[in-house]
mmCIF file of C-alpha atoms in Angstrom:
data_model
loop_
_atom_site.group_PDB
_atom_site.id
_atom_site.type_symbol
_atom_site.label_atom_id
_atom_site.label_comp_id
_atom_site.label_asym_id
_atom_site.label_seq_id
_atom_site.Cartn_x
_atom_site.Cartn_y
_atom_site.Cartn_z
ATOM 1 C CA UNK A 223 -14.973 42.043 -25.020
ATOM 2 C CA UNK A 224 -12.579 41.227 -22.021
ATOM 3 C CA UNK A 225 -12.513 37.584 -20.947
ATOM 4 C CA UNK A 226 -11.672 37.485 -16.934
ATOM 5 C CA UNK A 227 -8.346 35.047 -16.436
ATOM 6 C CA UNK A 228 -9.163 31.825 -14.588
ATOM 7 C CA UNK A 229 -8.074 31.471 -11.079
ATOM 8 C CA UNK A 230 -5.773 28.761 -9.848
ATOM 9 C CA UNK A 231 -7.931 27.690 -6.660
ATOM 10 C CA UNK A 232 -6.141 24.883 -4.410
ATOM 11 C CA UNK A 233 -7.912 22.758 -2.408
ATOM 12 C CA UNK A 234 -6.835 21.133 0.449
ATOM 13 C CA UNK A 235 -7.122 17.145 0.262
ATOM 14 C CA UNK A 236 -6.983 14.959 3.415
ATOM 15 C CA UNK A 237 -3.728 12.548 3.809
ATOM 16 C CA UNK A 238 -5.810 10.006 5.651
ATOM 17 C CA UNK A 239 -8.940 9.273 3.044
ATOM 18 C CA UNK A 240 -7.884 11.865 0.371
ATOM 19 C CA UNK A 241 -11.204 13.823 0.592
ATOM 20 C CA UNK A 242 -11.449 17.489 0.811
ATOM 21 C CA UNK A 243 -11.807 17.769 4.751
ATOM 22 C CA UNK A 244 -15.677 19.049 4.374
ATOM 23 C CA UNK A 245 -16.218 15.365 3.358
ATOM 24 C CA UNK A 246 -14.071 13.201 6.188
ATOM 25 C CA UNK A 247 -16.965 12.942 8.162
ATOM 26 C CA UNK A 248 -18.583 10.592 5.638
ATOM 27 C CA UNK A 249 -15.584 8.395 5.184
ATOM 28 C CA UNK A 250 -14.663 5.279 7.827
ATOM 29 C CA UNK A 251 -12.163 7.148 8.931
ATOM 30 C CA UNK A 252 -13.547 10.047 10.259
ATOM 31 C CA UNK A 253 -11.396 9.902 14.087
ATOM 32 C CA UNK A 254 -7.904 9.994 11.964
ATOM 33 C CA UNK A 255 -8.838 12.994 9.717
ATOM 34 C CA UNK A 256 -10.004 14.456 12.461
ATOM 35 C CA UNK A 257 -7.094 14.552 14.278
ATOM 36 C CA UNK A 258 -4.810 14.621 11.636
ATOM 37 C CA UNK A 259 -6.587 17.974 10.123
ATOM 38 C CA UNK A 260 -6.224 19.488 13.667
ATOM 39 C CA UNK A 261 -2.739 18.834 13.981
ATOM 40 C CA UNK A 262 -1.961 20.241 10.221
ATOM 41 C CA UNK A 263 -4.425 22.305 9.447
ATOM 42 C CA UNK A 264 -5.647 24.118 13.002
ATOM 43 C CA UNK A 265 -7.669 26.723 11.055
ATOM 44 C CA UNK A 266 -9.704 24.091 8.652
ATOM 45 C CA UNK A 267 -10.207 21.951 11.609
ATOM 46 C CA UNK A 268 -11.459 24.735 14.157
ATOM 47 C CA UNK A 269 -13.564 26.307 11.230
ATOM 48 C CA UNK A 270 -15.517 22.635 10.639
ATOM 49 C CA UNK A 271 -15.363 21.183 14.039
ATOM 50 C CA UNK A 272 -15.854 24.002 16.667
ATOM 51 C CA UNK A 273 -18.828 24.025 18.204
ATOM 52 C CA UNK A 274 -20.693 26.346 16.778
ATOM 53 C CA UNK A 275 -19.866 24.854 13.514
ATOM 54 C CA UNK A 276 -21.591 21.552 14.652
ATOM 55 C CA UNK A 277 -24.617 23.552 15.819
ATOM 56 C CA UNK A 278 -25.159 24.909 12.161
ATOM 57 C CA UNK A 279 -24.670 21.812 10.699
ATOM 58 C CA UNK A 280 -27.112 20.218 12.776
ATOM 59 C CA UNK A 281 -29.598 23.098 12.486
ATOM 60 C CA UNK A 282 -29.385 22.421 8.423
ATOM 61 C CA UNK A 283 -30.264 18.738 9.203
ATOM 62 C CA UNK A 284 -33.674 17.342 8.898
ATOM 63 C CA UNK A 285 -32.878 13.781 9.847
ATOM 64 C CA UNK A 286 -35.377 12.462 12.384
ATOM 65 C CA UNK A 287 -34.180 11.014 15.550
ATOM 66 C CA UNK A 288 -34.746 7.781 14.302
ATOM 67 C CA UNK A 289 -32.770 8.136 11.508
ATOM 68 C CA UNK A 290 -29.567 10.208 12.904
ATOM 69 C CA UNK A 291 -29.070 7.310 14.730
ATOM 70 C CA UNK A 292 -29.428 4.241 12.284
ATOM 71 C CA UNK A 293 -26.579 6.828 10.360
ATOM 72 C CA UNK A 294 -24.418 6.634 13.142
ATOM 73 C CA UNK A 295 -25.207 2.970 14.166
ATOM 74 C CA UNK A 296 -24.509 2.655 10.085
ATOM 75 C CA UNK A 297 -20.910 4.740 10.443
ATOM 76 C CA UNK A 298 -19.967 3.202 13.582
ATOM 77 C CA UNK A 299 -20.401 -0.318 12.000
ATOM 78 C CA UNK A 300 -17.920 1.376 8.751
ATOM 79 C CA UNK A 301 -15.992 2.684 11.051
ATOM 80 C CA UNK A 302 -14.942 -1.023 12.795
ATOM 81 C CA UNK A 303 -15.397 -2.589 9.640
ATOM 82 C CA UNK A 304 -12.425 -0.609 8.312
ATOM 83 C CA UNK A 305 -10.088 -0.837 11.193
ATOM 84 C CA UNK A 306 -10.614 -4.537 10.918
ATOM 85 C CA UNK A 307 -9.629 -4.305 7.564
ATOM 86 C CA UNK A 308 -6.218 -2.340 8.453
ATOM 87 C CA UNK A 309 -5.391 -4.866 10.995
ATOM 88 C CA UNK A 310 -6.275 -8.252 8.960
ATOM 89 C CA UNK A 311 -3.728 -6.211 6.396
ATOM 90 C CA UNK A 312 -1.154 -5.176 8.956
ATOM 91 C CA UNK A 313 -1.538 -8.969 10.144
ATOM 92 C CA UNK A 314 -1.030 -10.416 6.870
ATOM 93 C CA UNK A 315 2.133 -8.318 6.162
ATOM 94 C CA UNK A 316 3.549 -9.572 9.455
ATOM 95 C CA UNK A 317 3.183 -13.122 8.739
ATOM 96 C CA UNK A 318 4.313 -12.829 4.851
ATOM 97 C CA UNK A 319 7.784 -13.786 3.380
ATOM 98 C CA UNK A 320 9.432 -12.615 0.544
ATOM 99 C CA UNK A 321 11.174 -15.196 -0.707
ATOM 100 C CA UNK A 322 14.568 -14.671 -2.576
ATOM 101 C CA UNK A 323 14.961 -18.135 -4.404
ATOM 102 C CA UNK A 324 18.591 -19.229 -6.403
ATOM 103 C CA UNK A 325 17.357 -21.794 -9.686
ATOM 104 C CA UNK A 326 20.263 -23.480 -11.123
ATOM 105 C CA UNK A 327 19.580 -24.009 -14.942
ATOM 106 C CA UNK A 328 22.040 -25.169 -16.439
ATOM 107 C CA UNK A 329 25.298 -26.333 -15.099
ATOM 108 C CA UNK A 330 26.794 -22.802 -14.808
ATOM 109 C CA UNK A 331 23.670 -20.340 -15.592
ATOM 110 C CA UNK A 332 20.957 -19.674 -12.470
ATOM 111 C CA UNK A 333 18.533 -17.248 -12.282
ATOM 112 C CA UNK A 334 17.361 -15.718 -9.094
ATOM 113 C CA UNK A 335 12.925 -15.227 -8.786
ATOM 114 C CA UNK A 336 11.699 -13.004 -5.790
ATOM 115 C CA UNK A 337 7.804 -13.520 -5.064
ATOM 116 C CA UNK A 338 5.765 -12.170 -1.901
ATOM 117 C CA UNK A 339 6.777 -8.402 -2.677
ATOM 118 C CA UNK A 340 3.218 -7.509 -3.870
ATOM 119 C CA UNK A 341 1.894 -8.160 -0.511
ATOM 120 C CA UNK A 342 3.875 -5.449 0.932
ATOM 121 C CA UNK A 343 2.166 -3.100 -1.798
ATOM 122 C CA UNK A 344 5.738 -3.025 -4.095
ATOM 123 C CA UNK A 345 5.275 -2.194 -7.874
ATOM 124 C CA UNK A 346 6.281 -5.027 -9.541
ATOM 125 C CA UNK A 347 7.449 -4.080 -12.890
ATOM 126 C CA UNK A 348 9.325 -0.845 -11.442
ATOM 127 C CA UNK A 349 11.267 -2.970 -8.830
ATOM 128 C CA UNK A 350 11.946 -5.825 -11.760
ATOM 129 C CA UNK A 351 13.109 -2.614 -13.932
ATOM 130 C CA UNK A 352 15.456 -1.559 -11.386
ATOM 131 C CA UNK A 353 16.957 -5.000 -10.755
ATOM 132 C CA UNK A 354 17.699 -5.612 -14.531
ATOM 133 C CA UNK A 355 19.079 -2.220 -14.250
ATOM 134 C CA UNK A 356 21.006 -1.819 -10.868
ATOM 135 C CA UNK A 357 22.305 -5.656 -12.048
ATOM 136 C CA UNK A 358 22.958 -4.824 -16.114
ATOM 137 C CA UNK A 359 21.265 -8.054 -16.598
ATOM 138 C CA UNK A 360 17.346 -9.260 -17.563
ATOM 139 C CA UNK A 361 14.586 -9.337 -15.526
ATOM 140 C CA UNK A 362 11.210 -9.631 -15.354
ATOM 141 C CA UNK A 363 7.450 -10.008 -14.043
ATOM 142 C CA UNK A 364 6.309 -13.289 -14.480
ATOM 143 C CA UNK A 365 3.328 -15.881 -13.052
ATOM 144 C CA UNK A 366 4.207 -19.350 -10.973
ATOM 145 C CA UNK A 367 2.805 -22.296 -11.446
ATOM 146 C CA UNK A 368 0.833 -21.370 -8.194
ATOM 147 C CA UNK A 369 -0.447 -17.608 -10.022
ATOM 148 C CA UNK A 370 1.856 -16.041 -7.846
ATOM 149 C CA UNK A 371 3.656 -12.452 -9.904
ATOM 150 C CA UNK A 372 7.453 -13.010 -9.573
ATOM 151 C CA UNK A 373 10.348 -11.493 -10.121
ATOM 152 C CA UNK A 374 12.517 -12.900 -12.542
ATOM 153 C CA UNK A 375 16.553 -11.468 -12.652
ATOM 154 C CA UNK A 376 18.797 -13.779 -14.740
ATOM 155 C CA UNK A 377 21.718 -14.298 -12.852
ATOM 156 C CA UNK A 378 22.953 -15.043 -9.040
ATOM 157 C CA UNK A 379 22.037 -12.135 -7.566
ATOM 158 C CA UNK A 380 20.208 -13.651 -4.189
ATOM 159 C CA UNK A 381 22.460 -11.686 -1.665
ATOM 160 C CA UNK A 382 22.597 -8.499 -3.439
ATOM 161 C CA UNK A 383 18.635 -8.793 -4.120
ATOM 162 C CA UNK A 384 17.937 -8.593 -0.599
ATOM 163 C CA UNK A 385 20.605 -5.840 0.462
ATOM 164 C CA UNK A 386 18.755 -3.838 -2.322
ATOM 165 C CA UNK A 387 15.095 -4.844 -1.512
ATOM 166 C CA UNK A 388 16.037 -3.547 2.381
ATOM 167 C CA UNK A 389 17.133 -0.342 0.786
ATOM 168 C CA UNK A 390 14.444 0.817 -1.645
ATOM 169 C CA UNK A 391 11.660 -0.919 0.893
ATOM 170 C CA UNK A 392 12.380 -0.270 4.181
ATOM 171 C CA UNK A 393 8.439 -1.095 4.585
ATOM 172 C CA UNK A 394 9.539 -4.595 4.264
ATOM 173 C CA UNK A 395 11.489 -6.004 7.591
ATOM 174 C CA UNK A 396 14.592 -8.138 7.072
ATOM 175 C CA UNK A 397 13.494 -10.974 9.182
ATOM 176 C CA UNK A 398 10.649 -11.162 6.620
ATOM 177 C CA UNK A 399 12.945 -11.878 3.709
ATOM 178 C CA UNK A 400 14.308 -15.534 3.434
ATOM 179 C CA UNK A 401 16.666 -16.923 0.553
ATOM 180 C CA UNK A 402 16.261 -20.449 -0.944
ATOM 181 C CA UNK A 403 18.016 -22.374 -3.212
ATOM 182 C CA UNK A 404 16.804 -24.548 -5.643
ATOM 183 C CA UNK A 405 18.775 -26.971 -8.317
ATOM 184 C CA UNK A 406 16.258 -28.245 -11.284
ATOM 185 C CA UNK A 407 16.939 -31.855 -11.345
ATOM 186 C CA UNK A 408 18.441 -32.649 -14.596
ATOM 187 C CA UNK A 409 16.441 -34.600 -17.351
ATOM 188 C CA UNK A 410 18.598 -37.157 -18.678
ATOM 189 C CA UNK A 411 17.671 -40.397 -17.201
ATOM 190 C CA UNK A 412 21.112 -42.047 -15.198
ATOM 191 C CA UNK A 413 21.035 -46.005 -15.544
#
């Protein structure tokens, strides 16, 4: 009894919504897969969207007038709904600041928190890993008292936080990034 090997198959996946190109046309963003498949994939694209692909695929359809068009009145409405998505996101990236902030603890021992970072869609807990590492010091995720994540390095390490977040992010612009510095005020009571 001979057992047939498996196959590798490899399927193609769209870069815009990360569905096999067959399915695009039911995601929101059906215009950018569309164009992106035809300038990547010519032969995928002409083999779904020529036109006598579109005439089989509306031959196979048994959607009533009626309905065809509450789908597309449905996908148009997806369709806007997601671009004003990507621009309320692209807006709030614009308008965020990551803020690079110096706490003095002690007299001679600061630590140095960086919040905002997660807006720009930064890992956290890698970035905090590579500061502790790149600095040979600790560092960490932790919450504010507002339940903002922060980074955490111990250390003054505000300049040298920002050259590095400008070289592993370049997603995040350098007028975005602004440095504070901060003394706790100390407890003992002067009187």
């Amino acid at each position: 009894m001979e057992q047939a090997t498996p196959t590798k198959k490899d399927t193609l996946y769209c870069a815009v919504c990360s569905l096999p190109p067959e399915y695009c046309e039911f995601s929101a963003s059906k215009n950018k897969c569309e164009v992106w498949l035809k300038e990547t994939h010519p032969s995928v694209h002409q083999r779904l969207y020529s036109d006598n692909a579109l005439t089989e695929k509306m031959a196979m359809t048994t959607l009533s007038e009626e309905k065809e068009a509450k789908e597309a009145a449905k996908m148009e409405k997806a369709i806007t709904k997601e671009e004003a998505r990507l621009d309320r996101e692209q807006e709030k990236k614009k308008s965020s600041k990551v803020v690079i902030k110096r706490v003095v603890r002690n007299k001679r021992k600061c630590v140095t928190s960086v919040f905002g970072l997660d807006v720009f869609g930064v890992d956290l807990k890698k970035t905090a890993k590579s500061f502790a590492n790149h600095f040979a010091c600790g560092g960490s995720v932790s919450k504010t008292p507002q339940g903002q994540d922060e980074i955490v390095v111990q250390g003054d390490f505000s300049e040298e936080i920002k050259e590095l977040i400008i070289k592993l992010h370049p997603q995040i612009p350098e007028e975005n990034i602004a440095m504070v510095e901060d003394e706790k005020k100390n407890k003992k009571m002067t009187g």
